N, CA, C and O atoms as a DFTB+ gen file, in Angstrom:
792 C
 N C O
     1  1       0.629      -1.445      -0.095
     2  2      -0.238       0.009       0.220
     3  2       0.971       1.148       0.065
     4  3       0.812       2.088      -0.714
     5  1       2.127       1.013       0.813
     6  2       2.954       2.386       0.972
     7  2       3.204       2.573      -0.654
     8  3       2.524       3.400      -1.262
     9  1       4.047       1.899      -1.233
    10  2       4.453       1.974      -2.488
    11  2       3.026       2.532      -3.437
    12  3       3.095       3.487      -4.211
    13  1       2.116       1.952      -3.260
    14  2       0.922       2.407      -4.292
    15  2       0.650       4.034      -3.913
    16  3       0.714       4.928      -4.757
    17  1       0.333       4.247      -2.485
    18  2       0.509       5.818      -2.367
    19  2       1.691       6.691      -2.946
    20  3       1.587       7.711      -3.627
    21  1       2.582       6.196      -2.616
    22  2       3.674       6.870      -3.282
    23  2       3.886       6.919      -4.901
    24  3       4.469       7.849      -5.458
    25  1       3.385       5.893      -5.520
    26  2       3.271       6.167      -6.895
    27  2       1.995       6.974      -7.434
    28  3       1.899       7.453      -8.564
    29  1       1.136       7.028      -6.525
    30  2      -0.071       7.847      -7.147
    31  2       0.217       9.079      -6.686
    32  3      -0.080       9.978      -7.473
    33  1       0.800       9.480      -5.456
    34  2       1.253      11.042      -5.269
    35  2       2.269      11.299      -6.065
    36  3       2.044      12.437      -6.476
    37  1       3.246      10.925      -6.526
    38  2       4.128      11.188      -7.491
    39  2       3.196      11.453      -9.205
    40  3       3.392      12.466      -9.876
    41  1       2.630      10.796      -9.458
    42  2       1.676      11.069     -10.603
    43  2       1.229      12.192     -10.753
    44  3       1.507      12.978     -11.659
    45  1       0.185      12.409      -9.487
    46  2      -0.702      13.995      -8.989
    47  2       0.427      14.782      -8.989
    48  3       0.252      15.737      -9.745
    49  1       1.727      14.794      -8.361
    50  2       2.420      15.808      -8.092
    51  2       2.979      16.504      -9.381
    52  3       3.134      17.716      -9.531
    53  1       3.283      15.404     -10.381
    54  2       4.175      15.736     -11.354
    55  2       3.028      16.743     -12.470
    56  3       3.313      17.645     -13.257
    57  1       1.728      16.143     -12.128
    58  2       0.967      16.692     -13.183
    59  2      -0.186      17.847     -12.620
    60  3      -0.994      18.429     -13.342
    61  1      -0.063      17.984     -11.404
    62  2      -1.086      19.273     -10.592
    63  2       0.170      19.885      -9.711
    64  3      -0.102      20.980      -9.219
    65  1       1.128      19.525      -9.498
    66  2       1.978      20.309      -8.831
    67  2       2.290      20.131      -7.022
    68  3       1.423      19.557      -6.364
    69  1       3.289      20.545      -6.464
    70  2       3.309      19.874      -5.095
    71  2       2.654      20.620      -4.413
    72  3       2.146      19.993      -3.484
    73  1       2.257      22.278      -4.403
    74  2       1.796      22.913      -3.414
    75  2       0.244      22.520      -3.772
    76  3      -0.421      22.356      -2.749
    77  1      -0.332      22.371      -4.739
    78  2      -1.904      22.228      -5.072
    79  2      -2.555      20.888      -4.522
    80  3      -3.676      20.882      -4.012
    81  1      -1.863      19.891      -4.647
    82  2      -2.221      18.436      -4.043
    83  2      -2.295      18.326      -2.551
    84  3      -1.347      18.618      -1.822
    85  1      -3.534      17.866      -2.094
    86  2      -3.276      17.569      -0.555
    87  2      -3.597      16.117      -0.385
    88  3      -3.953      15.297      -1.232
    89  1      -3.344      15.953       1.197
    90  2      -3.534      14.204       1.316
    91  2      -5.058      13.836       0.990
    92  3      -5.276      12.638       0.808
    93  1      -6.029      14.633       0.903
    94  2      -7.222      14.674       0.863
    95  2      -7.642      14.355      -0.664
    96  3      -8.633      13.694      -0.976
    97  1      -6.685      14.960      -1.599
    98  2      -6.986      14.838      -3.019
    99  2      -6.354      13.131      -3.257
   100  3      -6.932      12.289      -3.944
   101  1      -5.179      12.929      -2.581
   102  2      -4.737      11.582      -3.166
   103  2      -5.455      10.416      -2.406
   104  3      -5.531       9.253      -2.802
   105  1      -5.972      10.933      -1.238
   106  2      -7.145       9.620      -0.405
   107  2      -8.351       9.601      -1.615
   108  3      -8.638       8.602      -2.275
   109  1      -8.841      10.634      -1.717
   110  2     -10.161      10.619      -2.943
   111  2      -9.733       9.819      -4.189
   112  3     -10.471       8.903      -4.550
   113  1      -8.423      10.127      -4.990
   114  2      -8.146       9.560      -6.035
   115  2      -7.687       8.179      -6.181
   116  3      -7.474       7.557      -7.222
   117  1      -7.531       7.680      -4.565
   118  2      -7.010       6.611      -4.364
   119  2      -8.318       5.550      -3.537
   120  3      -8.115       4.435      -3.057
   121  1      -9.570       6.260      -3.567
   122  2     -10.555       5.513      -2.977
   123  2     -10.256       5.100      -1.466
   124  3     -10.881       4.151      -0.993
   125  1      -9.253       5.832      -0.644
   126  2      -8.949       4.910       0.555
   127  2      -9.192       6.514       1.328
   128  3      -9.513       7.641       0.949
   129  1      -8.859       5.899       2.518
   130  2      -9.363       6.870       3.674
   131  2      -7.879       8.156       4.095
   132  3      -6.719       7.757       3.996
   133  1      -8.016       8.814       4.293
   134  2      -6.695       9.885       4.753
   135  2      -5.728       9.236       5.892
   136  3      -4.505       9.158       6.011
   137  1      -6.778       8.828       6.635
   138  2      -5.992       8.013       7.849
   139  2      -5.214       6.670       7.280
   140  3      -4.289       6.205       7.946
   141  1      -5.528       6.184       6.290
   142  2      -4.479       5.104       5.750
   143  2      -3.376       5.847       5.338
   144  3      -2.339       5.210       5.524
   145  1      -3.169       7.122       4.773
   146  2      -2.135       7.823       4.216
   147  2      -1.244       8.280       5.366
   148  3      -0.016       8.364       5.397
   149  1      -2.156       8.556       6.312
   150  2      -1.389       9.046       7.784
   151  2      -0.664       7.745       8.418
   152  3       0.203       7.739       9.292
   153  1      -1.239       6.657       7.755
   154  2      -0.635       5.196       8.713
   155  2       1.047       5.330       8.253
   156  3       1.989       5.219       9.039
   157  1       1.143       5.576       6.886
   158  2       2.581       5.783       6.122
   159  2       3.445       6.709       6.205
   160  3       4.649       6.621       6.445
   161  1       2.759       7.674       5.985
   162  2       3.437       8.838       6.172
   163  2       2.567      10.134       7.117
   164  3       1.409      10.515       6.950
   165  1       3.684      10.666       8.227
   166  2       2.883      11.368       9.052
   167  2       2.711      12.670       8.794
   168  3       2.057      13.323       9.608
   169  1       3.221      13.279       7.693
   170  2       2.737      14.429       7.093
   171  2       3.254      14.378       5.417
   172  3       4.033      13.562       4.924
   173  1       2.589      15.465       4.765
   174  2       2.568      15.748       3.364
   175  2       4.148      15.918       3.017
   176  3       4.485      15.733       1.847
   177  1       5.012      16.220       3.869
   178  2       6.445      16.972       3.250
   179  2       7.217      15.601       3.080
   180  3       8.061      15.391       2.209
   181  1       6.718      14.518       4.238
   182  2       7.623      13.115       4.057
   183  2       7.061      12.618       2.902
   184  3       7.944      12.241       2.131
   185  1       5.787      12.443       2.409
   186  2       5.382      11.963       1.145
   187  2       6.118      12.328       0.243
   188  3       6.788      11.591      -0.480
   189  1       6.041      13.747       0.204
   190  2       6.831      14.549      -0.979
   191  2       8.259      14.234      -1.257
   192  3       8.776      14.224      -2.374
   193  1       8.841      13.979      -0.124
   194  2      10.429      13.663       0.053
   195  2      10.298      12.142      -0.666
   196  3      10.788      11.945      -1.778
   197  1       9.722      11.287      -0.061
   198  2       9.661       9.894      -0.910
   199  2       9.083       9.607      -2.087
   200  3       9.190       8.567      -2.737
   201  1       8.417      10.649      -2.351
   202  2       7.726      10.865      -4.054
   203  2       8.942      11.428      -4.725
   204  3       9.296      10.752      -5.692
   205  1       9.601      12.375      -4.500
   206  2      10.790      12.589      -5.094
   207  2      11.934      11.723      -5.174
   208  3      12.837      12.097      -5.923
   209  1      12.052      10.824      -4.659
   210  2      13.061       9.911      -4.639
   211  2      12.526       8.855      -5.519
   212  3      13.341       8.196      -6.165
   213  1      10.996       8.552      -5.657
   214  2      10.405       7.499      -6.661
   215  2      10.979       8.211      -7.685
   216  3      12.094       7.888      -8.093
   217  1      10.250       9.327      -8.255
   218  2      10.501      10.135      -9.558
   219  2      11.903      10.010     -10.062
   220  3      12.213       9.832     -11.240
   221  1      12.777      10.130      -8.973
   222  2      14.207      10.465      -9.340
   223  2      14.622       8.878      -9.953
   224  3      15.273       8.744     -10.990
   225  1      14.195       7.880      -9.240
   226  2      14.355       6.516      -9.603
   227  2      13.917       5.869     -10.932
   228  3      14.610       5.129     -11.631
   229  1      12.665       6.265     -11.162
   230  2      12.212       6.661     -12.240
   231  2      12.975       6.902     -13.826
   232  3      13.159       6.239     -14.846
   233  1      13.245       8.136     -13.369
   234  2      14.137       8.899     -14.368
   235  2      15.438       8.180     -14.938
   236  3      15.867       8.118     -16.090
   237  1      16.000       7.568     -13.542
   238  2      17.463       7.109     -13.844
   239  2      17.326       6.008     -14.620
   240  3      18.046       5.822     -15.601
   241  1      16.113       4.941     -14.139
   242  2      16.072       3.785     -14.638
   243  2      15.694       3.867     -16.168
   244  3      16.045       2.948     -16.909
   245  1      15.038       4.864     -16.623
   246  2      14.795       5.169     -18.445
   247  2      16.076       5.951     -18.568
   248  3      16.839       5.491     -19.417
   249  1      16.395       6.759     -18.084
   250  2      17.951       6.841     -18.842
   251  2      18.792       5.882     -18.933
   252  3      19.379       5.668     -19.994
   253  1      18.970       5.222     -17.950
   254  2      19.980       3.685     -18.198
   255  2      19.362       2.834     -19.185
   256  3      20.062       1.864     -19.476
   257  1      18.379       2.903     -19.719
   258  2      17.705       1.980     -20.828
   259  2      17.990       3.065     -22.129
   260  3      17.970       2.645     -23.286
   261  1      18.180       4.084     -21.904
   262  2      17.997       4.808     -23.657
   263  2      19.527       4.904     -23.746
   264  3      19.873       5.204     -24.889
   265  1      20.550       4.740     -22.893
   266  2      21.981       5.005     -22.945
   267  2      22.189       3.448     -23.125
   268  3      23.298       3.309     -23.641
   269  1      21.570       2.170     -22.910
   270  2      21.872       0.879     -23.097
   271  2      21.572       0.590     -24.669
   272  3      21.940      -0.441     -25.231
   273  1      20.858       1.636     -25.298
   274  2      20.342       1.121     -26.644
   275  2      21.420       1.680     -27.965
   276  3      21.317       1.508     -29.180
   277  1      22.289       2.283     -27.293
   278  2      23.457       2.052     -28.184
   279  2      23.462       3.263     -29.094
   280  3      24.078       3.176     -30.156
   281  1      22.751       4.527     -28.737
   282  2      22.464       5.467     -29.961
   283  2      23.885       6.290     -29.614
   284  3      24.550       6.213     -28.581
   285  1      24.112       7.030     -30.701
   286  2      25.203       8.010     -30.736
   287  2      24.962       9.137     -29.533
   288  3      23.893       9.249     -28.933
   289  1      26.147       9.956     -29.284
   290  2      26.134      10.704     -28.123
   291  2      25.123      11.950     -28.359
   292  3      24.599      12.513     -27.398
   293  1      24.947      12.240     -29.342
   294  2      24.079      13.094     -29.733
   295  2      22.398      12.615     -29.974
   296  3      21.568      13.501     -29.775
   297  1      22.120      11.857     -30.207
   298  2      20.992      11.220     -30.458
   299  2      20.353      10.629     -29.025
   300  3      19.161      10.527     -28.736
   301  1      21.402      10.309     -28.303
   302  2      21.405      10.081     -26.626
   303  2      20.700      11.158     -26.070
   304  3      19.766      10.927     -25.301
   305  1      21.038      12.358     -26.370
   306  2      20.860      13.326     -25.577
   307  2      19.311      13.768     -25.975
   308  3      18.355      13.809     -25.199
   309  1      19.315      14.048     -27.211
   310  2      18.003      14.383     -27.657
   311  2      16.806      13.036     -27.338
   312  3      15.649      13.422     -27.499
   313  1      16.925      11.683     -26.956
   314  2      16.301      11.027     -26.465
   315  2      15.673      11.130     -24.827
   316  3      14.593      10.850     -24.308
   317  1      17.076      11.728     -24.306
   318  2      16.589      12.088     -22.917
   319  2      15.684      13.196     -22.750
   320  3      14.756      13.361     -21.959
   321  1      16.227      14.029     -23.806
   322  2      15.188      15.326     -23.939
   323  2      13.969      14.881     -23.868
   324  3      13.345      15.160     -22.844
   325  1      13.333      14.114     -24.873
   326  2      12.116      13.609     -25.492
   327  2      11.407      12.914     -23.934
   328  3      10.220      12.886     -23.610
   329  1      12.434      12.474     -23.284
   330  2      12.015      11.400     -22.268
   331  2      11.383      12.548     -21.353
   332  3      10.179      12.627     -21.110
   333  1      12.132      13.223     -20.990
   334  2      11.499      14.561     -20.102
   335  2      10.565      15.024     -20.358
   336  3       9.729      15.237     -19.480
   337  1      10.336      15.376     -21.736
   338  2       9.228      16.250     -22.383
   339  2       8.057      15.358     -22.002
   340  3       7.184      15.823     -21.269
   341  1       7.979      14.118     -22.447
   342  2       6.901      13.351     -22.241
   343  2       6.531      13.074     -20.637
   344  3       5.392      12.868     -20.219
   345  1       7.585      13.110     -19.939
   346  2       7.191      12.761     -18.597
   347  2       6.605      14.047     -18.033
   348  3       5.796      13.959     -17.109
   349  1       6.923      15.139     -18.481
   350  2       6.406      16.491     -17.415
   351  2       5.165      17.119     -18.492
   352  3       4.606      18.169     -18.174
   353  1       4.803      16.439     -19.708
   354  2       3.591      17.004     -20.220
   355  2       2.455      17.504     -19.794
   356  3       2.099      18.558     -20.321
   357  1       1.897      17.113     -19.118
   358  2       0.779      17.411     -18.710
   359  2       0.877      18.404     -17.625
   360  3      -0.126      18.754     -17.003
   361  1       2.003      18.848     -17.388
   362  2       2.218      19.679     -16.084
   363  2       2.137      21.144     -16.856
   364  3       2.558      21.095     -18.012
   365  1       1.701      22.346     -16.441
   366  2       1.554      23.529     -17.050
   367  2       2.457      24.384     -15.947
   368  3       2.926      25.470     -16.288
   369  1       2.658      23.916     -14.758
   370  2       3.661      24.800     -13.967
   371  2       4.505      23.663     -13.803
   372  3       4.115      22.496     -13.824
   373  1       6.249      24.238     -13.558
   374  2       7.185      23.174     -13.657
   375  2       7.140      22.930     -12.240
   376  3       6.965      23.811     -11.398
   377  1       7.331      21.502     -11.963
   378  2       7.271      20.373     -11.020
   379  2       8.367      21.415     -10.051
   380  3       7.947      22.076      -9.101
   381  1       9.835      21.411     -10.497
   382  2      11.080      21.668     -10.053
   383  2      10.999      23.281      -9.552
   384  3      11.720      23.668      -8.633
   385  1      10.259      23.988     -10.090
   386  2       9.844      25.315      -9.761
   387  2       9.115      25.578      -8.494
   388  3       9.361      26.494      -7.710
   389  1       7.944      24.433      -8.348
   390  2       7.310      24.407      -7.451
   391  2       7.890      24.104      -6.036
   392  3       7.692      24.648      -4.950
   393  1       8.620      23.125      -6.387
   394  2       9.489      22.163      -5.077
   395  2      10.360      23.373      -4.670
   396  3      10.355      23.686      -3.480
   397  1      11.151      24.127      -5.593
   398  2      12.068      25.060      -4.961
   399  2      11.139      26.035      -4.087
   400  3      11.484      26.229      -2.921
   401  1      10.350      26.461      -4.420
   402  2       9.600      27.749      -4.047
   403  2       8.952      27.337      -2.872
   404  3       9.115      28.016      -1.858
   405  1       8.159      26.214      -2.837
   406  2       7.138      25.861      -1.357
   407  2       7.822      25.046      -0.439
   408  3       7.650      25.146       0.776
   409  1       8.928      23.891      -1.197
   410  2       9.746      23.203      -0.140
   411  2      11.159      22.949      -0.322
   412  3      11.674      21.889      -0.678
   413  1      11.658      23.912      -0.070
   414  2      13.191      24.255      -0.563
   415  2      14.203      23.435      -0.006
   416  3      15.196      22.997      -0.588
   417  1      13.813      23.239       1.348
   418  2      14.893      21.683       1.846
   419  2      14.647      20.461       1.062
   420  3      15.633      19.784       0.771
   421  1      13.604      20.117       0.716
   422  2      13.476      18.928      -0.192
   423  2      14.016      19.174      -1.488
   424  3      14.501      18.221      -2.098
   425  1      14.002      20.453      -2.063
   426  2      14.603      20.701      -3.056
   427  2      16.201      20.534      -3.085
   428  3      16.858      19.991      -3.973
   429  1      16.546      20.971      -2.214
   430  2      18.140      21.058      -2.009
   431  2      18.593      19.559      -1.863
   432  3      19.630      19.100      -2.342
   433  1      17.769      18.945      -1.215
   434  2      18.188      17.242      -1.046
   435  2      17.880      16.533      -2.627
   436  3      18.496      15.538      -3.008
   437  1      16.892      17.182      -3.407
   438  2      16.642      16.264      -4.783
   439  2      17.896      16.774      -5.470
   440  3      18.354      15.916      -6.225
   441  1      18.634      17.964      -5.444
   442  2      19.636      18.531      -6.317
   443  2      20.985      17.887      -5.957
   444  3      21.830      17.720      -6.836
   445  1      21.201      17.530      -4.707
   446  2      22.064      16.904      -4.327
   447  2      22.520      15.494      -4.872
   448  3      23.641      15.235      -5.310
   449  1      21.396      14.589      -4.760
   450  2      21.253      13.660      -5.327
   451  2      21.360      13.626      -7.180
   452  3      21.923      12.748      -7.833
   453  1      20.818      14.550      -7.595
   454  2      20.674      15.009      -8.950
   455  2      22.446      15.233      -9.671
   456  3      22.939      14.744     -10.687
   457  1      23.036      16.173      -8.631
   458  2      24.220      16.137      -9.205
   459  2      25.032      15.347      -9.408
   460  3      25.701      15.472     -10.433
   461  1      25.275      14.258      -8.528
   462  2      25.992      12.978      -8.677
   463  2      25.541      12.288      -9.899
   464  3      26.312      12.056     -10.830
   465  1      24.137      11.916      -9.902
   466  2      23.556      10.816     -11.054
   467  2      23.825      11.892     -12.502
   468  3      24.552      11.431     -13.382
   469  1      23.359      12.985     -12.657
   470  2      23.597      13.957     -13.864
   471  2      24.720      14.104     -14.219
   472  3      24.999      13.981     -15.412
   473  1      25.630      14.395     -13.319
   474  2      27.126      14.481     -13.893
   475  2      27.473      13.257     -14.593
   476  3      27.927      13.182     -15.735
   477  1      27.230      12.367     -13.845
   478  2      27.968      10.864     -14.440
   479  2      27.457      10.699     -15.685
   480  3      28.360      10.271     -16.404
   481  1      26.092      10.878     -16.494
   482  2      25.309      11.105     -17.022
   483  2      25.719      11.849     -18.344
   484  3      25.494      11.377     -19.458
   485  1      26.308      12.991     -18.137
   486  2      26.580      14.109     -18.994
   487  2      28.390      13.879     -19.330
   488  3      28.963      14.064     -20.404
   489  1      28.994      13.418     -17.998
   490  2      30.389      12.992     -18.382
   491  2      30.511      11.803     -19.531
   492  3      31.182      11.847     -20.562
   493  1      29.766      10.855     -19.107
   494  2      29.708       9.645     -19.733
   495  2      29.575      10.107     -21.559
   496  3      30.451       9.929     -22.406
   497  1      28.330      10.669     -21.749
   498  2      27.872      11.141     -22.990
   499  2      28.885      11.807     -23.571
   500  3      29.101      11.465     -24.733
   501  1      29.699      12.805     -23.049
   502  2      31.067      13.483     -23.632
   503  2      31.909      12.654     -24.292
   504  3      32.169      12.682     -25.495
   505  1      32.381      11.823     -23.366
   506  2      33.368      11.012     -23.953
   507  2      33.192       9.913     -24.867
   508  3      34.043       9.337     -25.545
   509  1      31.532       9.647     -24.747
   510  2      31.160       8.800     -26.012
   511  2      31.148       9.499     -27.409
   512  3      31.406       8.979     -28.495
   513  1      30.807      10.741     -27.156
   514  2      30.618      11.626     -28.513
   515  2      32.280      12.332     -29.248
   516  3      32.529      12.728     -30.386
   517  1      33.161      12.242     -27.985
   518  2      34.482      12.209     -28.229
   519  2      35.285      10.813     -29.098
   520  3      36.144      10.909     -29.974
   521  1      34.770       9.727     -28.605
   522  2      35.023       8.301     -28.898
   523  2      34.513       8.314     -30.513
   524  3      35.194       7.764     -31.378
   525  1      33.160       9.044     -30.843
   526  2      32.360       8.718     -32.119
   527  2      32.955       9.752     -32.872
   528  3      32.559       9.643     -34.033
   529  1      33.747      10.730     -32.739
   530  2      34.073      11.692     -33.151
   531  2      33.201      12.797     -33.458
   532  3      33.531      13.587     -34.342
   533  1      32.007      12.954     -32.754
   534  2      30.961      13.778     -33.051
   535  2      31.560      15.078     -32.018
   536  3      31.221      16.234     -32.272
   537  1      32.182      14.868     -31.215
   538  2      32.475      16.247     -30.249
   539  2      33.934      16.496     -30.304
   540  3      34.465      15.442     -30.658
   541  1      34.737      17.337     -30.129
   542  2      36.032      17.775     -30.332
   543  2      36.739      16.874     -29.469
   544  3      36.079      16.426     -28.532
   545  1      38.122      16.448     -29.590
   546  2      38.919      15.797     -28.532
   547  2      39.482      16.482     -27.641
   548  3      40.196      15.921     -26.811
   549  1      39.219      18.266     -27.616
   550  2      40.392      18.757     -26.857
   551  2      39.677      19.449     -25.807
   552  3      40.018      20.428     -25.144
   553  1      38.291      18.539     -25.775
   554  2      37.081      19.115     -24.653
   555  2      37.694      18.998     -23.097
   556  3      38.542      18.112     -22.992
   557  1      37.481      19.547     -22.198
   558  2      37.697      19.570     -20.931
   559  2      36.631      19.119     -20.084
   560  3      36.028      19.864     -19.312
   561  1      36.342      17.569     -20.274
   562  2      35.156      16.975     -19.504
   563  2      34.507      17.413     -18.634
   564  3      33.296      17.625     -18.709
   565  1      35.515      17.704     -17.265
   566  2      34.607      18.097     -16.204
   567  2      34.149      19.736     -16.309
   568  3      33.267      20.107     -15.534
   569  1      34.669      20.600     -17.146
   570  2      34.419      21.953     -17.225
   571  2      33.052      21.833     -17.924
   572  3      32.034      22.394     -17.519
   573  1      33.127      21.072     -18.979
   574  2      31.838      21.116     -19.790
   575  2      30.608      20.500     -19.033
   576  3      29.469      20.966     -19.030
   577  1      31.037      19.385     -18.399
   578  2      29.872      18.853     -17.471
   579  2      29.174      19.759     -16.730
   580  3      27.945      19.761     -16.663
   581  1      30.078      20.729     -16.024
   582  2      29.728      21.681     -14.799
   583  2      28.701      22.418     -15.479
   584  3      27.541      22.394     -15.067
   585  1      29.136      23.234     -16.747
   586  2      28.524      24.294     -17.555
   587  2      27.081      23.631     -17.657
   588  3      26.105      24.278     -17.279
   589  1      26.963      22.543     -18.087
   590  2      25.581      21.995     -18.897
   591  2      25.042      21.823     -17.596
   592  3      23.995      22.415     -17.333
   593  1      25.556      21.148     -16.786
   594  2      24.655      20.963     -15.595
   595  2      23.978      22.313     -14.993
   596  3      22.763      22.377     -14.811
   597  1      24.930      23.471     -14.675
   598  2      24.334      24.287     -14.573
   599  2      23.424      24.989     -15.021
   600  3      22.512      25.376     -14.291
   601  1      23.501      25.314     -16.412
   602  2      22.945      26.152     -17.265
   603  2      21.116      24.902     -17.206
   604  3      20.057      25.530     -17.172
   605  1      21.059      23.721     -17.205
   606  2      19.832      22.911     -17.559
   607  2      19.203      23.026     -15.860
   608  3      17.978      23.132     -15.806
   609  1      19.830      23.014     -14.722
   610  2      19.086      23.163     -13.636
   611  2      18.762      24.361     -13.095
   612  3      17.896      24.544     -12.238
   613  1      19.655      25.408     -13.738
   614  2      19.053      26.917     -13.451
   615  2      18.045      27.171     -13.967
   616  3      17.228      27.890     -13.392
   617  1      17.779      26.577     -15.383
   618  2      16.171      26.597     -15.712
   619  2      15.096      26.002     -14.972
   620  3      13.995      26.509     -14.755
   621  1      15.585      24.695     -14.544
   622  2      14.512      23.757     -14.049
   623  2      13.887      24.749     -12.758
   624  3      12.696      25.061     -12.727
   625  1      14.797      25.153     -11.795
   626  2      14.406      25.944     -10.454
   627  2      14.053      27.375     -10.557
   628  3      13.583      27.986      -9.598
   629  1      14.269      27.903     -11.683
   630  2      13.853      29.365     -11.975
   631  2      12.550      29.627     -12.999
   632  3      12.023      30.738     -13.048
   633  1      12.064      28.463     -13.839
   634  2      11.427      28.770     -14.822
   635  2       9.987      28.370     -14.301
   636  3       9.862      27.277     -13.748
   637  1       8.956      29.158     -14.442
   638  2       7.592      28.534     -13.459
   639  2       6.797      27.880     -14.544
   640  3       5.831      27.212     -14.174
   641  1       7.082      27.976     -16.006
   642  2       5.947      27.463     -16.925
   643  2       7.080      26.125     -17.570
   644  3       8.179      26.380     -18.063
   645  1       6.637      25.030     -17.455
   646  2       7.125      24.020     -17.781
   647  2       7.381      24.089     -19.186
   648  3       8.459      23.689     -19.626
   649  1       6.488      24.561     -19.940
   650  2       6.473      24.731     -21.761
   651  2       7.685      25.650     -21.788
   652  3       8.666      25.252     -22.416
   653  1       7.734      26.881     -21.158
   654  2       8.883      27.671     -21.512
   655  2      10.013      26.885     -21.139
   656  3      10.966      26.817     -21.917
   657  1      10.031      26.180     -19.860
   658  2      11.388      25.641     -19.503
   659  2      11.730      24.222     -20.745
   660  3      12.891      23.812     -20.756
   661  1      11.035      23.763     -21.411
   662  2      11.270      22.589     -22.065
   663  2      12.174      23.428     -23.568
   664  3      13.179      23.099     -24.198
   665  1      11.234      24.589     -23.682
   666  2      11.965      25.284     -24.772
   667  2      13.467      25.751     -24.601
   668  3      14.458      25.667     -25.327
   669  1      13.223      26.290     -23.313
   670  2      14.908      26.729     -22.785
   671  2      15.763      25.700     -22.563
   672  3      16.984      25.851     -22.521
   673  1      15.161      24.580     -22.408
   674  2      15.972      23.250     -22.397
   675  2      16.724      22.861     -23.526
   676  3      17.902      22.526     -23.649
   677  1      15.639      22.994     -24.452
   678  2      16.216      22.504     -25.948
   679  2      17.134      23.665     -26.445
   680  3      18.104      23.205     -27.048
   681  1      17.128      24.831     -26.389
   682  2      18.022      25.803     -26.929
   683  2      19.227      25.831     -26.088
   684  3      20.105      26.546     -26.570
   685  1      19.586      25.166     -24.778
   686  2      20.668      25.028     -23.941
   687  2      21.317      23.651     -24.730
   688  3      22.543      23.595     -24.823
   689  1      20.400      22.428     -25.354
   690  2      20.961      21.384     -25.385
   691  2      21.777      21.712     -26.831
   692  3      22.880      21.185     -26.982
   693  1      21.219      22.603     -27.916
   694  2      21.745      23.063     -29.088
   695  2      22.774      23.676     -28.783
   696  3      23.656      23.673     -29.642
   697  1      23.040      24.394     -27.521
   698  2      24.110      25.548     -27.471
   699  2      25.317      24.618     -26.862
   700  3      26.519      24.753     -27.094
   701  1      24.717      23.686     -26.063
   702  2      25.899      22.660     -25.621
   703  2      26.533      22.146     -26.761
   704  3      27.704      22.430     -27.014
   705  1      25.778      21.330     -27.551
   706  2      26.129      20.410     -28.414
   707  2      26.910      21.226     -29.511
   708  3      27.919      20.659     -29.930
   709  1      26.603      22.531     -30.081
   710  2      27.567      23.219     -31.010
   711  2      28.625      23.744     -30.413
   712  3      29.563      24.143     -31.103
   713  1      28.656      23.836     -28.970
   714  2      30.012      24.192     -28.330
   715  2      30.898      23.233     -28.252
   716  3      32.010      23.479     -27.783
   717  1      30.564      21.984     -28.693
   718  2      31.508      20.564     -28.453
   719  2      31.488      20.035     -30.023
   720  3      32.378      19.247     -30.341
   721  1      30.696      20.356     -30.835
   722  2      30.539      19.300     -32.173
   723  2      31.689      19.861     -32.790
   724  3      32.257      20.951     -32.719
   725  1      31.906      18.581     -33.548
   726  2      32.777      18.440     -34.980
   727  2      32.281      18.925     -36.028
   728  3      31.398      19.746     -35.781
   729  1      32.532      18.718     -37.363
   730  2      31.658      18.792     -38.477
   731  2      30.640      17.685     -38.506
   732  3      29.449      17.787     -38.800
   733  1      31.268      16.674     -38.172
   734  2      30.181      15.524     -38.384
   735  2      28.920      15.705     -37.259
   736  3      27.754      15.363     -37.455
   737  1      29.477      16.347     -36.002
   738  2      28.611      16.297     -34.968
   739  2      27.518      17.579     -35.264
   740  3      26.343      17.469     -34.916
   741  1      28.046      18.836     -35.962
   742  2      26.829      19.897     -36.485
   743  2      25.689      19.205     -37.437
   744  3      24.495      19.506     -37.440
   745  1      26.363      18.153     -38.289
   746  2      25.403      17.490     -39.169
   747  2      24.567      16.768     -38.358
   748  3      23.349      16.937     -38.416
   749  1      25.098      15.947     -37.574
   750  2      24.127      14.978     -36.399
   751  2      22.996      16.150     -35.841
   752  3      21.782      16.133     -36.044
   753  1      23.585      16.910     -35.269
   754  2      22.919      17.828     -34.468
   755  2      21.552      18.635     -35.298
   756  3      20.366      18.671     -34.970
   757  1      22.083      19.092     -36.192
   758  2      21.049      19.506     -37.432
   759  2      19.844      18.676     -37.591
   760  3      18.684      19.045     -37.407
   761  1      20.340      17.266     -38.032
   762  2      19.334      16.154     -38.317
   763  2      17.969      16.417     -36.840
   764  3      16.742      16.497     -36.907
   765  1      18.668      16.464     -35.970
   766  2      17.727      16.226     -34.785
   767  2      16.952      17.565     -34.622
   768  3      15.728      17.487     -34.514
   769  1      17.539      18.764     -34.594
   770  2      16.750      20.034     -34.944
   771  2      15.462      19.953     -35.542
   772  3      14.347      20.286     -35.140
   773  1      15.908      19.385     -36.693
   774  2      14.448      19.306     -37.826
   775  2      13.362      18.583     -36.995
   776  3      12.170      18.826     -37.181
   777  1      13.814      17.647     -36.029
   778  2      12.789      16.791     -35.461
   779  2      11.533      17.427     -34.785
   780  3      11.715      17.684     -33.595
   781  1      10.212      17.760     -35.316
   782  2       9.229      18.176     -34.640
   783  2       8.779      18.034     -33.191
   784  3       8.339      18.863     -32.394
   785  1       9.058      16.556     -33.085
   786  2       8.874      16.156     -31.596
   787  2       9.661      16.354     -30.233
   788  3       9.388      16.057     -29.070
   789  1      10.625      16.907     -30.769
   790  2      11.515      17.237     -29.630
   791  2      11.227      18.270     -28.538
   792  3      12.045      18.460     -27.638
C-alpha cells in the first residue's frame, strides 16, 4: 500500500503540482481514507520527499535504458530530452520550480542527488561523443559537464512554466552540442533539430 500511495502521489504531484495537491486529493483519487495515508506518512512533506526519490529512480532507470540502446552521443541527448518532455507534458507549472519555491529543503536534497547522477550521465555522454568523432577531442570534460549541468538546472529551478522551460532546455542542448561538435557532430545535431517531436 505504501508503494501504491507513493506512485499515485508522484503522478499527481507531477501533473498538478506539489503545492496544490493535498492528502485529501490523494486519498480521494485512490478511494482510500486519509487515515490510511497517515498510517505510512505522518505529513505531506515526508510523502513529497519519498515521491521525489521514486521520481528520481524512475527517471534514471529510463535514462539507463536509453543509454543501453547504443545511440550515438547526440541522439542519446535528444532521446533523454524527449523522455523529460513526455514525463512532464501534462504539467503547466514546472514541478522543479514549485518544489524549490514551496519546499526548499526537499528541493536541496533532490539537487544533491541529481548532481551526482546527472554529472555521471553528462560525462559519459561527452566521452562517448569524443570517441565517435561527434565532439572535439580537446574538450575539458569536467568543465563542460559543470557548465551544462548548471545551465539545465538553473532553468528547472527558475522557470515557472513547464512549456517555457522545455523550450529553453532545447536551446541549451543545442548550445551545449554546438560548443563541442565536430563538423560531423553539427550535421547530426541539425538532423535532430529538424525533428518536430523534441
